[in-house]
């Protein structure tokens, strides 16, 4: 069974090579700033280190006039809201692609997290270090979540029997792990406790990236109408996002106070710093540039969603993803204010 699954994933990926050759990217036109331009930029979640680049870009004035940023942490139809408001948004690659398949008229133009933030955590004393150690264990994993989809794809890629794993959908948290209700949990890395927290316990961590599962983690996207009518505004906003992430990781002493200022009662500087360290490799992986996803990651995401039964083999992909904006960003002449950050 697992061999057939692995062969199926490989076949779907090969088909994607042809599909991406047909991508009709929109070429951004760089024109002077348009003072009449007004657009909303929505974050799919509360203000946190996860959106550090966006928050800093907004505070430091890296966005052109007319871009207003707002967090929408409780919107179950986030992508559809962005489309309806003719706006810009950032959410997980999985949420984005599933909404596209439901008919949302949006296009992704860059990444914030170049890889999934999902990881598998087990107590250090459990002796669980590798995916094959999880056979016969209880795994806390929310049904239908990005965590479950990525976890199942990893196990299939490794040809491990998922039928011998017990998933506990309502125990996907560190309290359940500490109390022994489950043997491991699959959650985003920014949920783990830091070593300075009162409930810290030593952990073993397994990352899907280490087992050849690479998918867009968080992506920037906009309504199709906005991209068609204002491509230069999208290009300028992307430039501001790149500068925001450069600032975020160039100097924590300057960046963290700016982030905390968005929610002084809810954001702790030490926690923000910890979360930024956990996600650093997702924003700045070795051999890649800020915001720069590639076609292979989208093909893999499409394939694992089809494998999970959340899409069909002929589900559209090429209409929903543009690489032209990020290519245009890195063709820009270096500017003094952004040069040398890395």
Coordinates of C-alpha atoms in Angstrom, one line a residue:
X1 CA 0.0 0.0 0.0
X2 CA 2.7 2.5 1.0
X3 CA 4.7 1.6 -2.1
X4 CA 1.7 2.5 -4.3
X5 CA 1.2 5.8 -2.4
X6 CA 4.9 6.7 -2.9
X7 CA 4.6 5.9 -6.6
X8 CA 1.5 7.9 -6.9
X9 CA 3.1 10.9 -5.3
X10 CA 6.0 10.7 -7.7
X11 CA 3.7 10.4 -10.7
X12 CA 1.7 13.5 -9.6
X13 CA 4.9 15.5 -9.2
X14 CA 6.0 14.5 -12.7
X15 CA 2.7 15.7 -14.1
X16 CA 3.3 19.0 -12.3
X17 CA 6.4 19.6 -14.3
X18 CA 4.3 20.1 -17.4
X19 CA 1.7 22.1 -15.6
X20 CA 4.2 24.7 -14.3
X21 CA 5.7 25.2 -17.7
X22 CA 2.4 26.9 -18.6
X23 CA 2.3 29.4 -15.7
X24 CA 1.0 32.7 -17.1
X25 CA 2.9 35.0 -14.6
X26 CA 2.0 38.7 -14.3
X27 CA 5.0 40.9 -15.0
X28 CA 5.1 43.7 -12.4
X29 CA 5.5 47.2 -13.9
X30 CA 7.5 49.5 -11.6
X31 CA 6.0 52.9 -11.7
X32 CA 6.1 55.9 -9.2
X33 CA 4.2 55.4 -6.0
X34 CA 0.4 56.0 -6.4
X35 CA -0.9 58.2 -3.6
X36 CA -4.4 57.2 -4.6
X37 CA -3.7 53.5 -3.9
X38 CA -5.5 52.0 -0.9
X39 CA -5.5 48.4 0.1
X40 CA -5.8 46.3 3.2
X41 CA -3.2 43.7 4.2
X42 CA -4.6 41.0 6.4
X43 CA -2.7 38.6 8.7
X44 CA -4.2 35.2 9.3
X45 CA -3.5 35.1 13.0
X46 CA -2.8 37.4 16.0
X47 CA 0.2 39.7 16.0
X48 CA 3.3 37.5 16.8
X49 CA 6.8 36.7 15.7
X50 CA 5.2 34.7 12.9
X51 CA 4.5 38.0 11.2
X52 CA 7.6 39.9 12.3
X53 CA 8.6 40.9 8.8
X54 CA 5.2 42.3 8.0
X55 CA 4.9 44.1 11.3
X56 CA 8.3 45.7 11.0
X57 CA 7.7 46.7 7.4
X58 CA 4.5 48.5 8.5
X59 CA 6.0 50.3 11.5
X60 CA 9.2 51.3 9.7
X61 CA 7.3 52.8 6.7
X62 CA 8.6 50.2 4.2
X63 CA 5.1 50.0 2.6
X64 CA 4.0 52.6 0.1
X65 CA 1.1 54.9 1.2
X66 CA -2.3 53.3 1.2
X67 CA -1.5 49.9 2.7
X68 CA -3.2 49.3 6.0
X69 CA -2.3 46.1 8.0
X70 CA -4.7 44.3 10.3
X71 CA -4.7 40.9 12.1
X72 CA -7.7 38.7 11.5
X73 CA -7.1 35.8 14.0
X74 CA -10.6 34.3 14.0
X75 CA -11.7 34.3 10.4
X76 CA -12.5 30.7 9.2
X77 CA -12.8 31.9 5.6
X78 CA -9.7 34.1 5.6
X79 CA -8.7 33.6 2.0
X80 CA -12.2 34.3 0.8
X81 CA -12.3 37.5 2.9
X82 CA -9.1 38.7 1.3
X83 CA -10.6 38.1 -2.2
X84 CA -13.9 39.8 -1.3
X85 CA -12.1 42.9 0.1
X86 CA -9.8 43.1 -2.9
X87 CA -7.0 42.9 -0.5
X88 CA -3.6 41.3 0.3
X89 CA -3.1 38.5 2.8
X90 CA -0.7 36.0 4.4
X91 CA -1.7 32.5 5.4
X92 CA -0.5 28.9 5.2
X93 CA 0.1 27.4 1.8
X94 CA -2.5 24.7 2.6
X95 CA -5.2 27.1 3.5
X96 CA -4.5 29.2 0.4
X97 CA -4.5 26.3 -2.1
X98 CA -7.7 24.7 -0.6
X99 CA -9.5 28.0 -0.9
X100 CA -8.3 28.4 -4.5
X101 CA -9.8 24.9 -5.2
X102 CA -13.1 26.2 -3.7
X103 CA -13.1 29.0 -6.2
X104 CA -11.4 31.9 -4.4
X105 CA -10.1 34.4 -7.0
X106 CA -6.6 34.9 -5.6
X107 CA -2.9 34.5 -6.6
X108 CA 0.1 33.8 -4.4
X109 CA 3.1 36.0 -5.2
X110 CA 5.8 35.1 -2.6
X111 CA 6.4 33.2 0.7
X112 CA 7.1 34.3 4.2
X113 CA 7.9 30.8 5.5
X114 CA 9.6 28.9 2.7
X115 CA 8.8 25.6 4.4
X116 CA 6.1 24.2 6.7
X117 CA 6.4 25.2 10.4
X118 CA 5.0 21.8 11.4
X119 CA 7.2 19.5 13.5
X120 CA 6.8 16.3 15.5
X121 CA 7.6 16.6 19.2
X122 CA 8.3 13.8 21.7
X123 CA 9.6 13.9 25.3
X124 CA 13.4 13.4 25.3
X125 CA 13.1 10.5 27.8
X126 CA 10.7 8.7 25.4
X127 CA 13.5 7.5 23.1
X128 CA 11.4 8.6 20.1
X129 CA 13.9 10.1 17.7
X130 CA 12.9 9.1 14.1
X131 CA 9.6 8.6 12.2
X132 CA 9.9 4.8 12.4
X133 CA 9.9 5.1 16.2
X134 CA 6.3 6.3 16.0
X135 CA 4.9 3.0 14.7
X136 CA 2.4 1.7 17.3
X137 CA 2.4 5.1 19.2
X138 CA -0.3 7.6 20.0
X139 CA 0.1 10.8 18.1
X140 CA -1.7 14.1 19.0
X141 CA -2.7 15.6 15.7
X142 CA -5.7 17.7 14.8
X143 CA -7.8 16.1 12.0
X144 CA -7.7 17.9 8.7
X145 CA -5.0 20.3 9.8
X146 CA -1.8 21.1 8.0
X147 CA 0.0 19.1 10.7
X148 CA -2.0 15.9 9.8
X149 CA -1.6 16.3 6.1
X150 CA 2.2 16.9 6.3
X151 CA 2.7 14.1 8.8
X152 CA 0.8 11.6 6.7
X153 CA 2.8 12.6 3.6
X154 CA 6.1 12.1 5.5
X155 CA 5.1 8.7 6.7
X156 CA 4.0 7.7 3.1
X157 CA 7.2 9.0 1.6
X158 CA 9.1 6.8 4.1
X159 CA 6.8 3.9 3.4
X160 CA 5.9 3.5 7.0
X161 CA 2.5 2.0 8.0
X162 CA 0.2 4.8 9.1
X163 CA -2.5 2.2 10.0
X164 CA -0.4 1.2 13.0
X165 CA -0.4 4.8 14.4
X166 CA -3.2 5.9 16.7
X167 CA -4.1 9.6 16.1
X168 CA -5.7 11.5 19.0
X169 CA -7.2 14.6 17.5
X170 CA -8.1 16.4 20.7
X171 CA -4.7 15.9 22.4
X172 CA -2.5 17.9 20.0
X173 CA -0.8 20.1 22.7
X174 CA 2.2 20.0 25.0
X175 CA 0.1 19.5 28.1
X176 CA -1.2 16.2 26.7
X177 CA 2.4 15.2 25.8
X178 CA 3.7 16.0 29.3
X179 CA 0.9 14.1 31.0
X180 CA 1.4 11.0 28.9
X181 CA -1.9 11.1 27.1
X182 CA 0.0 10.8 23.8
X183 CA 3.5 9.7 22.9
X184 CA 4.1 12.5 20.4
X185 CA 2.4 15.6 19.0
X186 CA 2.4 17.3 15.6
X187 CA 2.2 21.1 15.9
X188 CA 3.8 24.3 14.6
X189 CA 7.2 24.9 16.0
X190 CA 6.3 28.2 17.6
X191 CA 4.0 26.4 20.0
X192 CA 6.8 24.7 21.9
X193 CA 7.8 25.9 25.4
X194 CA 11.1 27.7 25.8
X195 CA 13.7 26.5 28.2
X196 CA 12.9 29.4 30.5
X197 CA 9.2 28.6 30.8
X198 CA 7.8 27.0 33.9
X199 CA 6.3 24.0 32.0
X200 CA 9.5 23.2 30.0
X201 CA 10.6 19.6 29.5
X202 CA 13.4 18.4 27.2
X203 CA 12.1 17.4 23.8
X204 CA 13.1 15.5 20.7
X205 CA 12.1 17.2 17.5
X206 CA 11.5 15.6 14.0
X207 CA 11.1 18.0 11.1
X208 CA 9.4 16.9 7.8
X209 CA 12.0 18.9 5.9
X210 CA 14.6 16.5 7.1
X211 CA 12.7 13.7 5.4
X212 CA 12.3 15.4 1.9
X213 CA 8.9 17.0 2.6
X214 CA 9.1 20.6 1.4
X215 CA 6.0 22.7 0.9
X216 CA 5.3 26.5 1.1
X217 CA 4.8 27.2 4.8
X218 CA 3.2 30.7 4.7
X219 CA 2.5 32.6 1.5
X220 CA 1.6 36.2 0.5
X221 CA -1.3 36.5 -1.9
X222 CA -3.7 39.0 -3.2
X223 CA -7.0 39.2 -5.1
X224 CA -6.7 38.6 -8.8
X225 CA -8.3 42.0 -9.5
X226 CA -5.7 43.8 -7.4
X227 CA -2.8 42.0 -9.0
X228 CA -4.2 42.6 -12.5
X229 CA -5.0 46.3 -11.8
X230 CA -2.0 47.3 -9.6
X231 CA 0.9 45.0 -10.3
X232 CA 3.4 47.8 -9.4
X233 CA 1.8 48.1 -5.9
X234 CA 2.2 44.4 -5.3
X235 CA 5.8 44.6 -6.4
X236 CA 6.5 47.6 -4.1
X237 CA 4.7 45.8 -1.1
X238 CA 6.9 42.7 -1.7
X239 CA 10.0 44.9 -1.6
X240 CA 8.9 46.3 1.7
X241 CA 8.3 42.8 3.1
X242 CA 11.8 41.7 2.1
X243 CA 13.2 44.7 3.9
X244 CA 11.1 44.0 6.9
X245 CA 12.4 40.5 7.3
X246 CA 16.0 41.7 6.7
X247 CA 15.4 44.2 9.6
X248 CA 13.9 41.5 11.8
X249 CA 16.9 39.2 11.7
X250 CA 19.7 41.9 11.4
X251 CA 19.4 43.2 15.0
X252 CA 17.0 41.7 17.6
X253 CA 17.6 44.6 20.0
X254 CA 15.9 46.9 17.5
X255 CA 13.4 44.5 16.0
X256 CA 11.8 42.9 19.0
X257 CA 10.6 46.2 20.7
X258 CA 8.9 47.1 17.4
X259 CA 7.1 43.7 17.3
X260 CA 6.1 43.9 21.0
X261 CA 4.7 47.4 20.5
X262 CA 1.8 45.9 18.4
X263 CA 0.4 44.1 21.5
X264 CA 2.2 45.1 24.7
X265 CA -0.2 43.1 27.0
X266 CA 0.1 39.9 24.9
X267 CA 3.6 39.8 23.6
X268 CA 6.6 39.1 25.8
X269 CA 10.0 40.1 24.4
X270 CA 11.8 36.9 25.5
X271 CA 9.1 34.8 24.0
X272 CA 9.1 36.7 20.7
X273 CA 12.9 36.2 20.5
X274 CA 12.5 32.5 21.1
X275 CA 9.9 32.1 18.4
X276 CA 11.9 34.1 15.9
X277 CA 14.9 31.8 16.5
X278 CA 12.6 28.7 16.0
X279 CA 11.3 30.0 12.6
X280 CA 14.6 31.6 11.3
X281 CA 15.4 28.6 9.1
X282 CA 11.9 28.9 7.5
X283 CA 12.5 32.5 6.6
X284 CA 16.2 32.2 5.8
X285 CA 16.9 28.6 4.7
X286 CA 20.4 27.8 3.4
X287 CA 20.7 28.5 -0.3
X288 CA 17.5 30.5 -0.6
X289 CA 16.4 34.1 -0.5
X290 CA 13.7 35.8 1.5
X291 CA 10.2 35.2 0.0
X292 CA 11.6 32.9 -2.8
X293 CA 9.5 29.8 -3.2
X294 CA 9.9 27.5 -6.1
X295 CA 7.6 25.4 -8.3
X296 CA 8.7 22.0 -6.8
X297 CA 7.3 23.0 -3.3
X298 CA 3.9 23.9 -4.8
X299 CA 3.8 20.6 -6.7
X300 CA 4.6 18.7 -3.5
X301 CA 1.9 20.6 -1.7
X302 CA -0.6 19.8 -4.4
X303 CA 0.3 16.2 -4.4
X304 CA 0.0 15.7 -0.7
X305 CA -3.4 17.4 -0.6
X306 CA -4.6 15.1 -3.3
X307 CA -3.1 12.2 -1.4
X308 CA -5.0 13.3 1.7
X309 CA -8.3 13.4 -0.3
X310 CA -8.6 17.2 -0.1
X311 CA -8.2 17.8 -3.8
X312 CA -8.4 16.0 -7.1
X313 CA -5.5 15.2 -9.5
X314 CA -6.7 17.8 -12.1
X315 CA -7.2 20.5 -9.4
X316 CA -6.0 23.8 -10.8
X317 CA -2.6 25.1 -9.6
X318 CA -0.9 27.1 -12.3
X319 CA -3.6 29.8 -12.3
X320 CA -3.0 30.4 -8.6
X321 CA 0.7 30.9 -8.3
X322 CA 3.0 33.5 -9.7
X323 CA 6.8 33.5 -9.5
X324 CA 7.3 36.7 -11.5
X325 CA 7.0 39.1 -8.6
X326 CA 9.7 37.5 -6.5
X327 CA 11.9 37.2 -9.6
X328 CA 11.4 40.9 -10.3
X329 CA 12.3 41.7 -6.7
X330 CA 15.7 40.1 -7.0
X331 CA 16.3 41.8 -10.4
X332 CA 16.0 45.2 -8.7
X333 CA 19.1 47.3 -8.3
X334 CA 20.5 47.1 -4.7
X335 CA 19.5 50.0 -2.5
X336 CA 21.7 51.4 0.2
X337 CA 19.0 51.0 2.8
X338 CA 18.5 47.3 2.1
X339 CA 21.9 46.2 1.1
X340 CA 24.2 44.2 3.3
X341 CA 21.6 42.9 5.8
X342 CA 22.8 39.4 5.1

